[in-house]
Amino acid sequence: MAKDKRQMLVKIGDSTFDKISAYYNDPEHYPLSESVNEIRERWVLVVNLLLKKFPKFKIANMLVRDHGLSQAQAYIDIRNSESLFGSVFKTEKAAEKAMWKEWVKDALLRAIRNRDSKAEMKALDLLAKYGDLDEKDLEFNPEKLENVEIQFAIAKKYLELLKQSDKTGVADFNRTEALDIDFEDVQDAES
């Protein structure tokens, strides 16, 4: 199984990104060469600097200065690091949004507990504003509440049965005339 998995993850001619990705899946079976390990360490450095809020241009300048890379290679390393470890800025924004919504919910609960209707309405307003509630989700559709007259059409021969069911509560549609329909008897191929 491990041999099959290894063949799936790393093949001859795979990129450095594929080799480093395979290394993170199973470091024992996918050891890195010294040069590829240096690249991996640069990518780890990049993601750590991004977590410390360093701007990308400063990280690129640092990679050029400290590791002797070209400006283009430095930005490729930043892109590859984000692809491998995830974009810090996208997850940070999503995390801050989730935390904000939880704080607003907490403020709403406190407002309800304290019977502060003004703060409660403010919290509900913030929750709607930052909770991804689009205006089209909240649109009022008066057509859904209209009193529409529903009309049924029924053949005259069944009308008497429905009138009868109104008195007894039961209508026996089996006592009506059956329709003869042409059919073809189909045989199974197996029988």
CSV table of C-alpha atoms in Angstrom, one decimal:
chain,number,residue,atom,x,y,z
A,1,MET,CA,0.0,0.0,0.0
A,2,ALA,CA,2.8,2.5,1.0
A,3,LYS,CA,4.6,1.7,-2.3
A,4,ASP,CA,1.4,2.4,-4.3
A,5,LYS,CA,0.8,5.6,-2.3
A,6,ARG,CA,4.4,6.7,-2.9
A,7,GLN,CA,4.0,6.1,-6.6
A,8,MET,CA,0.9,8.3,-6.6
A,9,LEU,CA,2.5,11.2,-4.7
A,10,VAL,CA,5.9,11.5,-6.3
A,11,LYS,CA,6.9,10.5,-9.8
A,12,ILE,CA,10.0,11.2,-11.8
A,13,GLY,CA,9.9,14.7,-13.2
A,14,ASP,CA,7.6,16.0,-10.5
A,15,SER,CA,8.1,19.7,-9.5
A,16,THR,CA,9.7,20.9,-6.3
A,17,PHE,CA,6.2,21.8,-5.0
A,18,ASP,CA,5.0,18.2,-5.5
A,19,LYS,CA,8.1,16.8,-3.7
A,20,ILE,CA,7.6,19.2,-0.7
A,21,SER,CA,3.9,18.5,-0.6
A,22,ALA,CA,4.6,14.7,-0.5
A,23,TYR,CA,7.2,15.3,2.2
A,24,TYR,CA,4.5,16.9,4.4
A,25,ASN,CA,2.2,14.0,3.8
A,26,ASP,CA,4.8,11.4,4.8
A,27,PRO,CA,8.3,12.6,5.7
A,28,GLU,CA,9.7,9.1,6.2
A,29,HIS,CA,8.8,7.8,2.7
A,30,TYR,CA,9.5,11.1,0.9
A,31,PRO,CA,12.9,12.5,2.1
A,32,LEU,CA,14.0,15.7,0.5
A,33,SER,CA,17.4,16.3,-1.1
A,34,GLU,CA,19.5,19.1,0.5
A,35,SER,CA,18.6,21.7,-2.2
A,36,VAL,CA,14.9,20.9,-2.0
A,37,ASN,CA,15.0,21.1,1.8
A,38,GLU,CA,16.5,24.6,1.6
A,39,ILE,CA,13.6,25.6,-0.6
A,40,ARG,CA,11.2,24.1,1.9
A,41,GLU,CA,12.9,26.1,4.7
A,42,ARG,CA,12.5,29.3,2.7
A,43,TRP,CA,8.8,28.6,2.3
A,44,VAL,CA,8.5,28.0,6.1
A,45,LEU,CA,10.3,31.3,6.7
A,46,VAL,CA,7.9,33.1,4.3
A,47,VAL,CA,4.7,31.7,6.0
A,48,ASN,CA,6.1,32.7,9.4
A,49,LEU,CA,6.9,36.2,8.2
A,50,LEU,CA,3.4,36.5,6.8
A,51,LEU,CA,1.9,35.4,10.1
A,52,LYS,CA,4.0,38.2,11.7
A,53,LYS,CA,2.3,40.7,9.3
A,54,PHE,CA,5.3,41.4,7.2
A,55,PRO,CA,4.3,42.8,3.8
A,56,LYS,CA,5.1,40.7,0.8
A,57,PHE,CA,7.5,43.2,-0.8
A,58,LYS,CA,9.6,43.2,2.4
A,59,ILE,CA,9.7,39.4,2.5
A,60,ALA,CA,10.8,39.4,-1.2
A,61,ASN,CA,13.5,41.9,-0.5
A,62,MET,CA,14.7,39.8,2.5
A,63,LEU,CA,14.8,36.7,0.4
A,64,VAL,CA,16.8,38.5,-2.3
A,65,ARG,CA,19.3,39.9,0.3
A,66,ASP,CA,19.7,36.9,2.5
A,67,HIS,CA,19.3,34.0,0.1
A,68,GLY,CA,20.6,35.5,-3.1
A,69,LEU,CA,17.4,34.9,-5.1
A,70,SER,CA,16.2,37.0,-7.9
A,71,GLN,CA,13.2,39.3,-7.3
A,72,ALA,CA,11.0,37.0,-9.5
A,73,GLN,CA,12.1,33.8,-7.6
A,74,ALA,CA,11.4,35.5,-4.3
A,75,TYR,CA,7.8,36.2,-5.3
A,76,ILE,CA,7.5,32.7,-6.7
A,77,ASP,CA,8.6,31.4,-3.3
A,78,ILE,CA,5.9,33.6,-1.6
A,79,ARG,CA,3.2,32.3,-4.0
A,80,ASN,CA,4.3,28.6,-3.5
A,81,SER,CA,4.4,29.1,0.3
A,82,GLU,CA,0.8,30.4,0.2
A,83,SER,CA,-0.3,27.5,-2.0
A,84,LEU,CA,1.3,24.9,0.3
A,85,PHE,CA,0.4,26.4,3.7
A,86,GLY,CA,-2.7,28.5,2.7
A,87,SER,CA,-3.1,32.2,2.3
A,88,VAL,CA,-2.7,33.8,5.7
A,89,PHE,CA,-4.6,36.9,4.7
A,90,LYS,CA,-7.7,35.0,3.5
A,91,THR,CA,-7.9,32.8,6.6
A,92,GLU,CA,-7.2,35.8,8.8
A,93,LYS,CA,-10.0,37.8,7.3
A,94,ALA,CA,-12.4,34.8,7.7
A,95,ALA,CA,-11.3,34.3,11.3
A,96,GLU,CA,-11.8,37.9,12.2
A,97,LYS,CA,-15.2,37.9,10.6
A,98,ALA,CA,-16.2,34.8,12.6
A,99,MET,CA,-14.9,36.4,15.8
A,100,TRP,CA,-16.7,39.6,15.1
A,101,LYS,CA,-20.0,37.7,14.6
A,102,GLU,CA,-19.5,35.9,17.9
A,103,TRP,CA,-18.8,39.2,19.7
A,104,VAL,CA,-22.0,40.6,18.3
A,105,LYS,CA,-24.0,37.5,19.4
A,106,ASP,CA,-22.5,37.9,22.9
A,107,ALA,CA,-23.5,41.6,22.9
A,108,LEU,CA,-27.0,40.6,21.8
A,109,LEU,CA,-27.3,38.1,24.6
A,110,ARG,CA,-26.1,40.7,27.2
A,111,ALA,CA,-28.6,43.3,25.8
A,112,ILE,CA,-31.4,40.8,26.1
A,113,ARG,CA,-30.4,39.9,29.6
A,114,ASN,CA,-30.2,43.6,30.6
A,115,ARG,CA,-33.5,44.4,28.8
A,116,ASP,CA,-31.7,47.1,26.8
A,117,SER,CA,-33.8,47.2,23.6
A,118,LYS,CA,-31.6,49.9,22.1
A,119,ALA,CA,-28.5,47.8,22.4
A,120,GLU,CA,-30.4,44.8,21.3
A,121,MET,CA,-31.5,46.5,18.0
A,122,LYS,CA,-27.9,47.7,17.4
A,123,ALA,CA,-26.6,44.2,17.9
A,124,LEU,CA,-29.2,42.8,15.5
A,125,ASP,CA,-28.4,45.5,13.0
A,126,LEU,CA,-24.6,44.6,13.2
A,127,LEU,CA,-25.4,40.9,12.9
A,128,ALA,CA,-27.4,41.5,9.8
A,129,LYS,CA,-24.8,43.9,8.3
A,130,TYR,CA,-21.8,41.7,8.9
A,131,GLY,CA,-23.5,38.3,8.8
A,132,ASP,CA,-23.7,38.1,5.0
A,133,LEU,CA,-27.4,38.6,5.0
A,134,ASP,CA,-28.0,40.1,1.5
A,135,GLU,CA,-30.8,42.4,0.8
A,136,LYS,CA,-32.3,40.0,-1.7
A,137,ASP,CA,-32.5,37.4,1.0
A,138,LEU,CA,-34.6,39.8,3.1
A,139,GLU,CA,-36.8,41.1,0.3
A,140,PHE,CA,-40.5,41.0,1.0
A,141,ASN,CA,-42.5,39.2,-1.7
A,142,PRO,CA,-46.2,40.2,-1.3
A,143,GLU,CA,-47.2,37.8,-4.1
A,144,LYS,CA,-46.5,34.9,-1.7
A,145,LEU,CA,-49.1,36.2,0.7
A,146,GLU,CA,-51.9,37.0,-1.8
A,147,ASN,CA,-55.2,35.2,-1.3
A,148,VAL,CA,-55.3,33.4,-4.6
A,149,GLU,CA,-58.6,31.7,-5.5
A,150,ILE,CA,-57.9,28.1,-6.4
A,151,GLN,CA,-60.1,26.5,-9.0
A,152,PHE,CA,-60.4,22.7,-9.7
A,153,ALA,CA,-61.6,21.2,-12.9
A,154,ILE,CA,-63.2,17.8,-12.8
A,155,ALA,CA,-65.0,15.7,-15.3
A,156,LYS,CA,-68.8,15.7,-14.9
A,157,LYS,CA,-69.0,11.9,-14.3
A,158,TYR,CA,-66.8,12.3,-11.2
A,159,LEU,CA,-68.6,15.3,-9.9
A,160,GLU,CA,-71.5,13.1,-8.5
A,161,LEU,CA,-68.9,10.9,-6.6
A,162,LEU,CA,-67.3,14.0,-5.1
A,163,LYS,CA,-70.8,15.3,-4.0
A,164,GLN,CA,-71.4,11.9,-2.4
A,165,SER,CA,-68.0,12.0,-0.6
A,166,ASP,CA,-69.0,15.3,0.8
A,167,LYS,CA,-72.0,13.6,2.6
A,168,THR,CA,-70.2,10.4,3.6
A,169,GLY,CA,-66.6,11.5,3.7
A,170,VAL,CA,-65.6,8.7,1.3
A,171,ALA,CA,-65.7,8.5,-2.5
A,172,ASP,CA,-65.3,5.1,-4.1
A,173,PHE,CA,-63.6,5.8,-7.5
A,174,ASN,CA,-63.4,2.1,-8.1
A,175,ARG,CA,-67.1,2.0,-9.1
A,176,THR,CA,-66.6,4.3,-12.0
A,177,GLU,CA,-66.2,3.0,-15.6
A,178,ALA,CA,-62.8,1.6,-16.3
A,179,LEU,CA,-60.9,2.7,-19.4
A,180,ASP,CA,-59.6,0.1,-21.7
A,181,ILE,CA,-56.1,0.9,-22.7
A,182,ASP,CA,-54.1,-1.0,-25.4
A,183,PHE,CA,-51.0,-2.6,-24.0
A,184,GLU,CA,-48.2,-4.8,-25.2
A,185,ASP,CA,-47.1,-7.7,-23.1
A,186,VAL,CA,-43.3,-7.5,-22.7
A,187,GLN,CA,-41.2,-10.5,-21.8
A,188,ASP,CA,-38.0,-10.4,-19.9
A,189,ALA,CA,-34.9,-11.5,-21.9
A,190,GLU,CA,-33.9,-13.8,-19.1
A,191,SER,CA,-37.2,-15.8,-18.8
